[in-house]
């Protein structure tokens, strides 16, 4: 029987690499999401309330009423300096939490209920960040908080539903060589950032994708609740 996957944030960077890696696997049917319409990807702007449930409904329709694996990769990394006007600072927090955490939570909830109704079990993989463990810059409290929340949610799902065959995992990339990160590392301060990575380079999107593929398809049940770090030893636990 084929495996049906829903992948968010599939249009670029890590998400595009995850989609390409999984689509090479025999028996995998994948539906992806992007903020704006792009090819076969479903357009869903997670900044808008209701976007995640609408995405779920359309993905379920495309996948003949069954989703087996959900990969929450969509996210934003936007600055919110503390000297912003109060309303602007609060709005930046609300936007980041809505996209990075609340939308993912909505999809996880719908997936868990779907699997409970079917009695089938399933897998969730949440793409968090090194920032969930070690924090981020002075302008990105909200980003680190959203990713830490994603880890807490992943572990809660793993503990609550393991006996039902519903397993949850997370990956925590550090700097990953996407277009945006490449620009950052080649700009002022790039060498300082690289010096903080003992491996001497940023992670590659394909490396993150391989870890996600393993969790989605091969990780044993006893790994539920696991968090895999992919950061070149820039943060070790």
PDB file of C-alpha atoms in Angstrom:
ATOM      1  CA  UNK A   1       0.000   0.000   0.000  1.00  0.00           C
ATOM      2  CA  UNK A   2       1.276   3.476  -0.844  1.00  0.00           C
ATOM      3  CA  UNK A   3       2.154   5.995   1.851  1.00  0.00           C
ATOM      4  CA  UNK A   4       0.379   9.358   1.695  1.00  0.00           C
ATOM      5  CA  UNK A   5       2.343  12.392   2.938  1.00  0.00           C
ATOM      6  CA  UNK A   6       1.523  16.032   3.575  1.00  0.00           C
ATOM      7  CA  UNK A   7       4.551  18.382   3.572  1.00  0.00           C
ATOM      8  CA  UNK A   8       4.328  22.070   4.447  1.00  0.00           C
ATOM      9  CA  UNK A   9       6.805  24.694   3.294  1.00  0.00           C
ATOM     10  CA  UNK A  10       7.579  22.611   0.217  1.00  0.00           C
ATOM     11  CA  UNK A  11       8.495  25.312  -2.295  1.00  0.00           C
ATOM     12  CA  UNK A  12      12.083  26.125  -1.334  1.00  0.00           C
ATOM     13  CA  UNK A  13      15.100  25.366   0.818  1.00  0.00           C
ATOM     14  CA  UNK A  14      14.761  22.493   3.270  1.00  0.00           C
ATOM     15  CA  UNK A  15      11.165  21.780   2.257  1.00  0.00           C
ATOM     16  CA  UNK A  16      11.992  21.455  -1.420  1.00  0.00           C
ATOM     17  CA  UNK A  17      14.855  19.079  -0.557  1.00  0.00           C
ATOM     18  CA  UNK A  18      12.556  16.994   1.657  1.00  0.00           C
ATOM     19  CA  UNK A  19       9.962  16.728  -1.090  1.00  0.00           C
ATOM     20  CA  UNK A  20      12.523  15.733  -3.716  1.00  0.00           C
ATOM     21  CA  UNK A  21      14.030  13.104  -1.421  1.00  0.00           C
ATOM     22  CA  UNK A  22      10.719  11.513  -0.491  1.00  0.00           C
ATOM     23  CA  UNK A  23       9.395  11.520  -4.032  1.00  0.00           C
ATOM     24  CA  UNK A  24      12.276   9.237  -5.002  1.00  0.00           C
ATOM     25  CA  UNK A  25      10.886   6.582  -2.666  1.00  0.00           C
ATOM     26  CA  UNK A  26       8.721   3.875  -4.215  1.00  0.00           C
ATOM     27  CA  UNK A  27       5.107   3.905  -3.070  1.00  0.00           C
ATOM     28  CA  UNK A  28       5.118   7.480  -1.733  1.00  0.00           C
ATOM     29  CA  UNK A  29       2.412   9.957  -2.734  1.00  0.00           C
ATOM     30  CA  UNK A  30       3.182  13.468  -1.539  1.00  0.00           C
ATOM     31  CA  UNK A  31       1.125  16.648  -1.419  1.00  0.00           C
ATOM     32  CA  UNK A  32       2.996  19.852  -0.637  1.00  0.00           C
ATOM     33  CA  UNK A  33       2.025  23.308   0.591  1.00  0.00           C
ATOM     34  CA  UNK A  34       3.402  26.758  -0.214  1.00  0.00           C
ATOM     35  CA  UNK A  35       2.292  30.219   0.844  1.00  0.00           C
ATOM     36  CA  UNK A  36       1.524  31.136  -2.773  1.00  0.00           C
ATOM     37  CA  UNK A  37       0.390  28.916  -5.626  1.00  0.00           C
ATOM     38  CA  UNK A  38       3.322  27.134  -7.281  1.00  0.00           C
ATOM     39  CA  UNK A  39       2.963  24.176  -9.629  1.00  0.00           C
ATOM     40  CA  UNK A  40       1.103  21.339  -7.938  1.00  0.00           C
ATOM     41  CA  UNK A  41       1.620  22.762  -4.442  1.00  0.00           C
ATOM     42  CA  UNK A  42      -1.469  23.805  -2.492  1.00  0.00           C
ATOM     43  CA  UNK A  43      -1.508  27.513  -1.668  1.00  0.00           C
ATOM     44  CA  UNK A  44      -2.098  28.148   2.039  1.00  0.00           C
ATOM     45  CA  UNK A  45      -0.976  31.263   3.909  1.00  0.00           C
ATOM     46  CA  UNK A  46      -0.545  30.127   7.498  1.00  0.00           C
ATOM     47  CA  UNK A  47      -0.584  33.718   8.701  1.00  0.00           C
ATOM     48  CA  UNK A  48      -4.332  33.595   8.046  1.00  0.00           C
ATOM     49  CA  UNK A  49      -6.508  31.784  10.612  1.00  0.00           C
ATOM     50  CA  UNK A  50      -8.223  28.808   9.028  1.00  0.00           C
ATOM     51  CA  UNK A  51      -5.527  28.208   6.415  1.00  0.00           C
ATOM     52  CA  UNK A  52      -4.217  25.025   8.020  1.00  0.00           C
ATOM     53  CA  UNK A  53      -7.613  23.276   8.271  1.00  0.00           C
ATOM     54  CA  UNK A  54      -8.374  24.291   4.669  1.00  0.00           C
ATOM     55  CA  UNK A  55      -5.035  22.822   3.585  1.00  0.00           C
ATOM     56  CA  UNK A  56      -5.791  19.596   5.440  1.00  0.00           C
ATOM     57  CA  UNK A  57      -9.156  19.245   3.713  1.00  0.00           C
ATOM     58  CA  UNK A  58      -7.699  19.793   0.243  1.00  0.00           C
ATOM     59  CA  UNK A  59      -4.741  17.478   0.868  1.00  0.00           C
ATOM     60  CA  UNK A  60      -7.076  14.792   2.156  1.00  0.00           C
ATOM     61  CA  UNK A  61      -9.172  15.113  -0.994  1.00  0.00           C
ATOM     62  CA  UNK A  62      -6.104  14.843  -3.249  1.00  0.00           C
ATOM     63  CA  UNK A  63      -4.873  11.817  -1.331  1.00  0.00           C
ATOM     64  CA  UNK A  64      -8.151   9.885  -1.565  1.00  0.00           C
ATOM     65  CA  UNK A  65      -9.188  10.450   2.037  1.00  0.00           C
ATOM     66  CA  UNK A  66      -6.046   9.162   3.747  1.00  0.00           C
ATOM     67  CA  UNK A  67      -2.928  10.880   5.086  1.00  0.00           C
ATOM     68  CA  UNK A  68      -0.307   8.711   6.789  1.00  0.00           C
ATOM     69  CA  UNK A  69       2.525  11.152   7.509  1.00  0.00           C
ATOM     70  CA  UNK A  70       2.568  14.885   8.239  1.00  0.00           C
ATOM     71  CA  UNK A  71       5.785  16.891   7.951  1.00  0.00           C
ATOM     72  CA  UNK A  72       5.520  20.406   9.375  1.00  0.00           C
ATOM     73  CA  UNK A  73       8.319  22.394   7.792  1.00  0.00           C
ATOM     74  CA  UNK A  74       6.736  25.793   7.041  1.00  0.00           C
ATOM     75  CA  UNK A  75       8.092  28.704   9.028  1.00  0.00           C
ATOM     76  CA  UNK A  76       9.247  32.309   9.052  1.00  0.00           C
ATOM     77  CA  UNK A  77      12.355  33.963  10.474  1.00  0.00           C
ATOM     78  CA  UNK A  78      11.621  37.663  10.831  1.00  0.00           C
ATOM     79  CA  UNK A  79      13.181  40.191  13.179  1.00  0.00           C
ATOM     80  CA  UNK A  80      11.301  41.789  16.075  1.00  0.00           C
ATOM     81  CA  UNK A  81      13.685  44.200  17.818  1.00  0.00           C
ATOM     82  CA  UNK A  82      12.645  45.222  21.312  1.00  0.00           C
ATOM     83  CA  UNK A  83      12.610  48.888  20.310  1.00  0.00           C
ATOM     84  CA  UNK A  84       9.699  48.400  17.915  1.00  0.00           C
ATOM     85  CA  UNK A  85       6.475  50.158  18.826  1.00  0.00           C
ATOM     86  CA  UNK A  86       4.502  48.041  21.275  1.00  0.00           C
ATOM     87  CA  UNK A  87       1.808  47.123  18.773  1.00  0.00           C
ATOM     88  CA  UNK A  88       4.302  46.246  16.050  1.00  0.00           C
ATOM     89  CA  UNK A  89       6.330  44.067  18.422  1.00  0.00           C
ATOM     90  CA  UNK A  90       3.203  42.205  19.548  1.00  0.00           C
ATOM     91  CA  UNK A  91       2.065  41.778  15.949  1.00  0.00           C
ATOM     92  CA  UNK A  92       5.436  40.294  14.987  1.00  0.00           C
ATOM     93  CA  UNK A  93       5.156  37.808  17.839  1.00  0.00           C
ATOM     94  CA  UNK A  94       1.604  36.875  16.862  1.00  0.00           C
ATOM     95  CA  UNK A  95       2.563  36.364  13.208  1.00  0.00           C
ATOM     96  CA  UNK A  96       5.581  34.178  13.969  1.00  0.00           C
ATOM     97  CA  UNK A  97       3.735  32.056  16.514  1.00  0.00           C
ATOM     98  CA  UNK A  98       0.759  31.666  14.165  1.00  0.00           C
ATOM     99  CA  UNK A  99       2.892  30.453  11.260  1.00  0.00           C
ATOM    100  CA  UNK A 100       5.583  28.477  13.098  1.00  0.00           C
ATOM    101  CA  UNK A 101       3.542  26.906  15.890  1.00  0.00           C
ATOM    102  CA  UNK A 102      -0.228  27.336  15.755  1.00  0.00           C
ATOM    103  CA  UNK A 103      -0.633  26.200  12.132  1.00  0.00           C
ATOM    104  CA  UNK A 104       1.562  23.179  12.831  1.00  0.00           C
ATOM    105  CA  UNK A 105      -0.498  22.419  15.944  1.00  0.00           C
ATOM    106  CA  UNK A 106      -3.710  22.565  13.927  1.00  0.00           C
ATOM    107  CA  UNK A 107      -2.349  20.080  11.398  1.00  0.00           C
ATOM    108  CA  UNK A 108      -1.076  17.788  14.159  1.00  0.00           C
ATOM    109  CA  UNK A 109      -4.486  17.839  15.839  1.00  0.00           C
ATOM    110  CA  UNK A 110      -6.294  17.035  12.595  1.00  0.00           C
ATOM    111  CA  UNK A 111      -3.817  14.242  11.861  1.00  0.00           C
ATOM    112  CA  UNK A 112      -4.183  12.672  15.318  1.00  0.00           C
ATOM    113  CA  UNK A 113      -7.975  12.743  15.063  1.00  0.00           C
ATOM    114  CA  UNK A 114      -7.819  11.313  11.529  1.00  0.00           C
ATOM    115  CA  UNK A 115      -5.681   8.412  12.692  1.00  0.00           C
ATOM    116  CA  UNK A 116      -7.825   7.810  15.750  1.00  0.00           C
ATOM    117  CA  UNK A 117     -10.944   7.661  13.575  1.00  0.00           C
ATOM    118  CA  UNK A 118      -9.260   5.243  11.181  1.00  0.00           C
ATOM    119  CA  UNK A 119      -7.562   3.216  13.920  1.00  0.00           C
ATOM    120  CA  UNK A 120      -4.512   3.288  11.684  1.00  0.00           C
ATOM    121  CA  UNK A 121      -1.689   5.171  13.413  1.00  0.00           C
ATOM    122  CA  UNK A 122       0.608   7.613  11.662  1.00  0.00           C
ATOM    123  CA  UNK A 123       3.742   9.726  11.902  1.00  0.00           C
ATOM    124  CA  UNK A 124       4.414  13.410  12.516  1.00  0.00           C
ATOM    125  CA  UNK A 125       7.778  15.041  11.833  1.00  0.00           C
ATOM    126  CA  UNK A 126       8.173  18.644  12.977  1.00  0.00           C
ATOM    127  CA  UNK A 127      11.064  20.733  11.655  1.00  0.00           C
ATOM    128  CA  UNK A 128      12.165  22.913  14.562  1.00  0.00           C
ATOM    129  CA  UNK A 129      15.547  24.619  14.983  1.00  0.00           C
ATOM    130  CA  UNK A 130      18.750  24.688  16.981  1.00  0.00           C
ATOM    131  CA  UNK A 131      17.253  27.879  18.427  1.00  0.00           C
ATOM    132  CA  UNK A 132      14.712  25.764  20.320  1.00  0.00           C
ATOM    133  CA  UNK A 133      17.593  24.570  22.533  1.00  0.00           C
ATOM    134  CA  UNK A 134      20.081  27.420  22.676  1.00  0.00           C
ATOM    135  CA  UNK A 135      17.977  30.471  21.844  1.00  0.00           C
ATOM    136  CA  UNK A 136      18.567  32.979  19.059  1.00  0.00           C
ATOM    137  CA  UNK A 137      19.538  36.603  18.570  1.00  0.00           C
ATOM    138  CA  UNK A 138      18.256  39.648  20.445  1.00  0.00           C
ATOM    139  CA  UNK A 139      15.848  40.281  17.560  1.00  0.00           C
ATOM    140  CA  UNK A 140      14.460  36.744  17.444  1.00  0.00           C
ATOM    141  CA  UNK A 141      13.057  35.838  20.849  1.00  0.00           C
ATOM    142  CA  UNK A 142       9.773  34.964  19.186  1.00  0.00           C
ATOM    143  CA  UNK A 143      11.412  32.625  16.663  1.00  0.00           C
ATOM    144  CA  UNK A 144      13.224  30.665  19.372  1.00  0.00           C
ATOM    145  CA  UNK A 145      10.055  30.526  21.461  1.00  0.00           C
ATOM    146  CA  UNK A 146       8.014  29.210  18.531  1.00  0.00           C
ATOM    147  CA  UNK A 147      10.516  26.459  17.823  1.00  0.00           C
ATOM    148  CA  UNK A 148      10.803  25.497  21.493  1.00  0.00           C
ATOM    149  CA  UNK A 149       7.014  25.257  21.538  1.00  0.00           C
ATOM    150  CA  UNK A 150       7.174  22.943  18.535  1.00  0.00           C
ATOM    151  CA  UNK A 151       9.471  20.607  20.455  1.00  0.00           C
ATOM    152  CA  UNK A 152       7.220  20.632  23.510  1.00  0.00           C
ATOM    153  CA  UNK A 153       4.233  19.805  21.339  1.00  0.00           C
ATOM    154  CA  UNK A 154       6.105  16.998  19.556  1.00  0.00           C
ATOM    155  CA  UNK A 155       7.060  15.358  22.844  1.00  0.00           C
ATOM    156  CA  UNK A 156       3.534  15.738  24.218  1.00  0.00           C
ATOM    157  CA  UNK A 157       2.052  14.025  21.153  1.00  0.00           C
ATOM    158  CA  UNK A 158       4.616  11.234  21.396  1.00  0.00           C
ATOM    159  CA  UNK A 159       3.787  10.593  25.051  1.00  0.00           C
ATOM    160  CA  UNK A 160       0.040  10.846  24.638  1.00  0.00           C
ATOM    161  CA  UNK A 161      -0.523   8.642  21.593  1.00  0.00           C
ATOM    162  CA  UNK A 162       2.345   6.140  21.328  1.00  0.00           C
ATOM    163  CA  UNK A 163       0.073   3.288  22.358  1.00  0.00           C
ATOM    164  CA  UNK A 164      -2.211   4.164  19.424  1.00  0.00           C
ATOM    165  CA  UNK A 165       0.594   3.787  16.903  1.00  0.00           C
ATOM    166  CA  UNK A 166       0.841   7.576  16.489  1.00  0.00           C
ATOM    167  CA  UNK A 167       4.491   8.566  16.585  1.00  0.00           C
ATOM    168  CA  UNK A 168       6.018  12.035  16.617  1.00  0.00           C
ATOM    169  CA  UNK A 169       9.562  13.181  15.925  1.00  0.00           C
ATOM    170  CA  UNK A 170      11.424  16.445  15.387  1.00  0.00           C
ATOM    171  CA  UNK A 171      14.572  17.633  13.679  1.00  0.00           C
ATOM    172  CA  UNK A 172      16.533  20.714  14.753  1.00  0.00           C
ATOM    173  CA  UNK A 173      18.711  22.137  11.991  1.00  0.00           C
ATOM    174  CA  UNK A 174      21.216  24.864  12.670  1.00  0.00           C
ATOM    175  CA  UNK A 175      22.350  27.128   9.854  1.00  0.00           C
ATOM    176  CA  UNK A 176      21.373  25.337   6.634  1.00  0.00           C
ATOM    177  CA  UNK A 177      22.669  26.347   3.211  1.00  0.00           C
ATOM    178  CA  UNK A 178      19.502  27.791   1.740  1.00  0.00           C
ATOM    179  CA  UNK A 179      19.609  30.888  -0.471  1.00  0.00           C
ATOM    180  CA  UNK A 180      18.917  33.208   2.465  1.00  0.00           C
ATOM    181  CA  UNK A 181      21.551  31.630   4.701  1.00  0.00           C
ATOM    182  CA  UNK A 182      24.078  31.634   1.859  1.00  0.00           C
ATOM    183  CA  UNK A 183      23.641  35.403   1.557  1.00  0.00           C
ATOM    184  CA  UNK A 184      24.076  35.776   5.324  1.00  0.00           C
ATOM    185  CA  UNK A 185      27.239  33.685   5.469  1.00  0.00           C
ATOM    186  CA  UNK A 186      28.818  35.476   2.523  1.00  0.00           C
ATOM    187  CA  UNK A 187      28.075  38.896   4.019  1.00  0.00           C
ATOM    188  CA  UNK A 188      29.567  40.843   6.924  1.00  0.00           C
ATOM    189  CA  UNK A 189      29.846  38.614   9.953  1.00  0.00           C
ATOM    190  CA  UNK A 190      29.632  35.400   7.932  1.00  0.00           C
ATOM    191  CA  UNK A 191      33.046  34.152   9.027  1.00  0.00           C
ATOM    192  CA  UNK A 192      32.134  34.743  12.674  1.00  0.00           C
ATOM    193  CA  UNK A 193      29.003  32.625  12.221  1.00  0.00           C
ATOM    194  CA  UNK A 194      30.960  29.838  10.516  1.00  0.00           C
ATOM    195  CA  UNK A 195      33.552  29.907  13.298  1.00  0.00           C
ATOM    196  CA  UNK A 196      30.779  28.858  15.686  1.00  0.00           C
ATOM    197  CA  UNK A 197      30.243  25.615  13.710  1.00  0.00           C
ATOM    198  CA  UNK A 198      32.955  23.030  14.474  1.00  0.00           C
ATOM    199  CA  UNK A 199      32.198  21.221  11.211  1.00  0.00           C
ATOM    200  CA  UNK A 200      33.249  24.402   9.423  1.00  0.00           C
ATOM    201  CA  UNK A 201      30.181  24.774   7.222  1.00  0.00           C
ATOM    202  CA  UNK A 202      26.421  25.062   7.331  1.00  0.00           C
ATOM    203  CA  UNK A 203      24.269  21.960   7.008  1.00  0.00           C
ATOM    204  CA  UNK A 204      23.038  21.062   3.531  1.00  0.00           C
ATOM    205  CA  UNK A 205      19.300  20.863   2.784  1.00  0.00           C
ATOM    206  CA  UNK A 206      19.840  17.301   1.538  1.00  0.00           C
ATOM    207  CA  UNK A 207      21.288  16.337   4.927  1.00  0.00           C
ATOM    208  CA  UNK A 208      18.180  17.568   6.705  1.00  0.00           C
ATOM    209  CA  UNK A 209      16.014  15.863   4.096  1.00  0.00           C
ATOM    210  CA  UNK A 210      17.755  12.534   4.686  1.00  0.00           C
ATOM    211  CA  UNK A 211      17.053  12.744   8.423  1.00  0.00           C
ATOM    212  CA  UNK A 212      13.406  13.557   7.751  1.00  0.00           C
ATOM    213  CA  UNK A 213      13.166  10.656   5.288  1.00  0.00           C
ATOM    214  CA  UNK A 214      14.499   8.296   7.955  1.00  0.00           C
ATOM    215  CA  UNK A 215      12.012   9.507  10.550  1.00  0.00           C
ATOM    216  CA  UNK A 216       9.114   9.346   8.098  1.00  0.00           C
ATOM    217  CA  UNK A 217       9.824   5.907   6.688  1.00  0.00           C
ATOM    218  CA  UNK A 218      12.314   3.918   8.763  1.00  0.00           C
ATOM    219  CA  UNK A 219      12.577   5.114  12.358  1.00  0.00           C
ATOM    220  CA  UNK A 220      11.518   2.352  14.775  1.00  0.00           C
ATOM    221  CA  UNK A 221       8.533   2.941  17.072  1.00  0.00           C
ATOM    222  CA  UNK A 222      10.750   3.225  20.152  1.00  0.00           C
ATOM    223  CA  UNK A 223      12.211   6.421  18.706  1.00  0.00           C
ATOM    224  CA  UNK A 224       8.922   8.273  19.090  1.00  0.00           C
ATOM    225  CA  UNK A 225       9.570  11.575  20.842  1.00  0.00           C
ATOM    226  CA  UNK A 226      13.138  11.759  19.505  1.00  0.00           C
ATOM    227  CA  UNK A 227      14.725  15.019  18.401  1.00  0.00           C
ATOM    228  CA  UNK A 228      17.565  14.845  15.865  1.00  0.00           C
ATOM    229  CA  UNK A 229      20.086  17.716  15.832  1.00  0.00           C
ATOM    230  CA  UNK A 230      21.651  18.687  12.493  1.00  0.00           C
ATOM    231  CA  UNK A 231      23.970  21.587  13.278  1.00  0.00           C
ATOM    232  CA  UNK A 232      27.603  20.604  12.740  1.00  0.00           C
ATOM    233  CA  UNK A 233      28.156  20.353  16.534  1.00  0.00           C
ATOM    234  CA  UNK A 234      27.423  24.052  16.983  1.00  0.00           C
ATOM    235  CA  UNK A 235      25.078  22.981  19.765  1.00  0.00           C
ATOM    236  CA  UNK A 236      25.374  19.619  21.491  1.00  0.00           C
ATOM    237  CA  UNK A 237      23.153  18.256  24.237  1.00  0.00           C
TER     238      UNK A 237
END
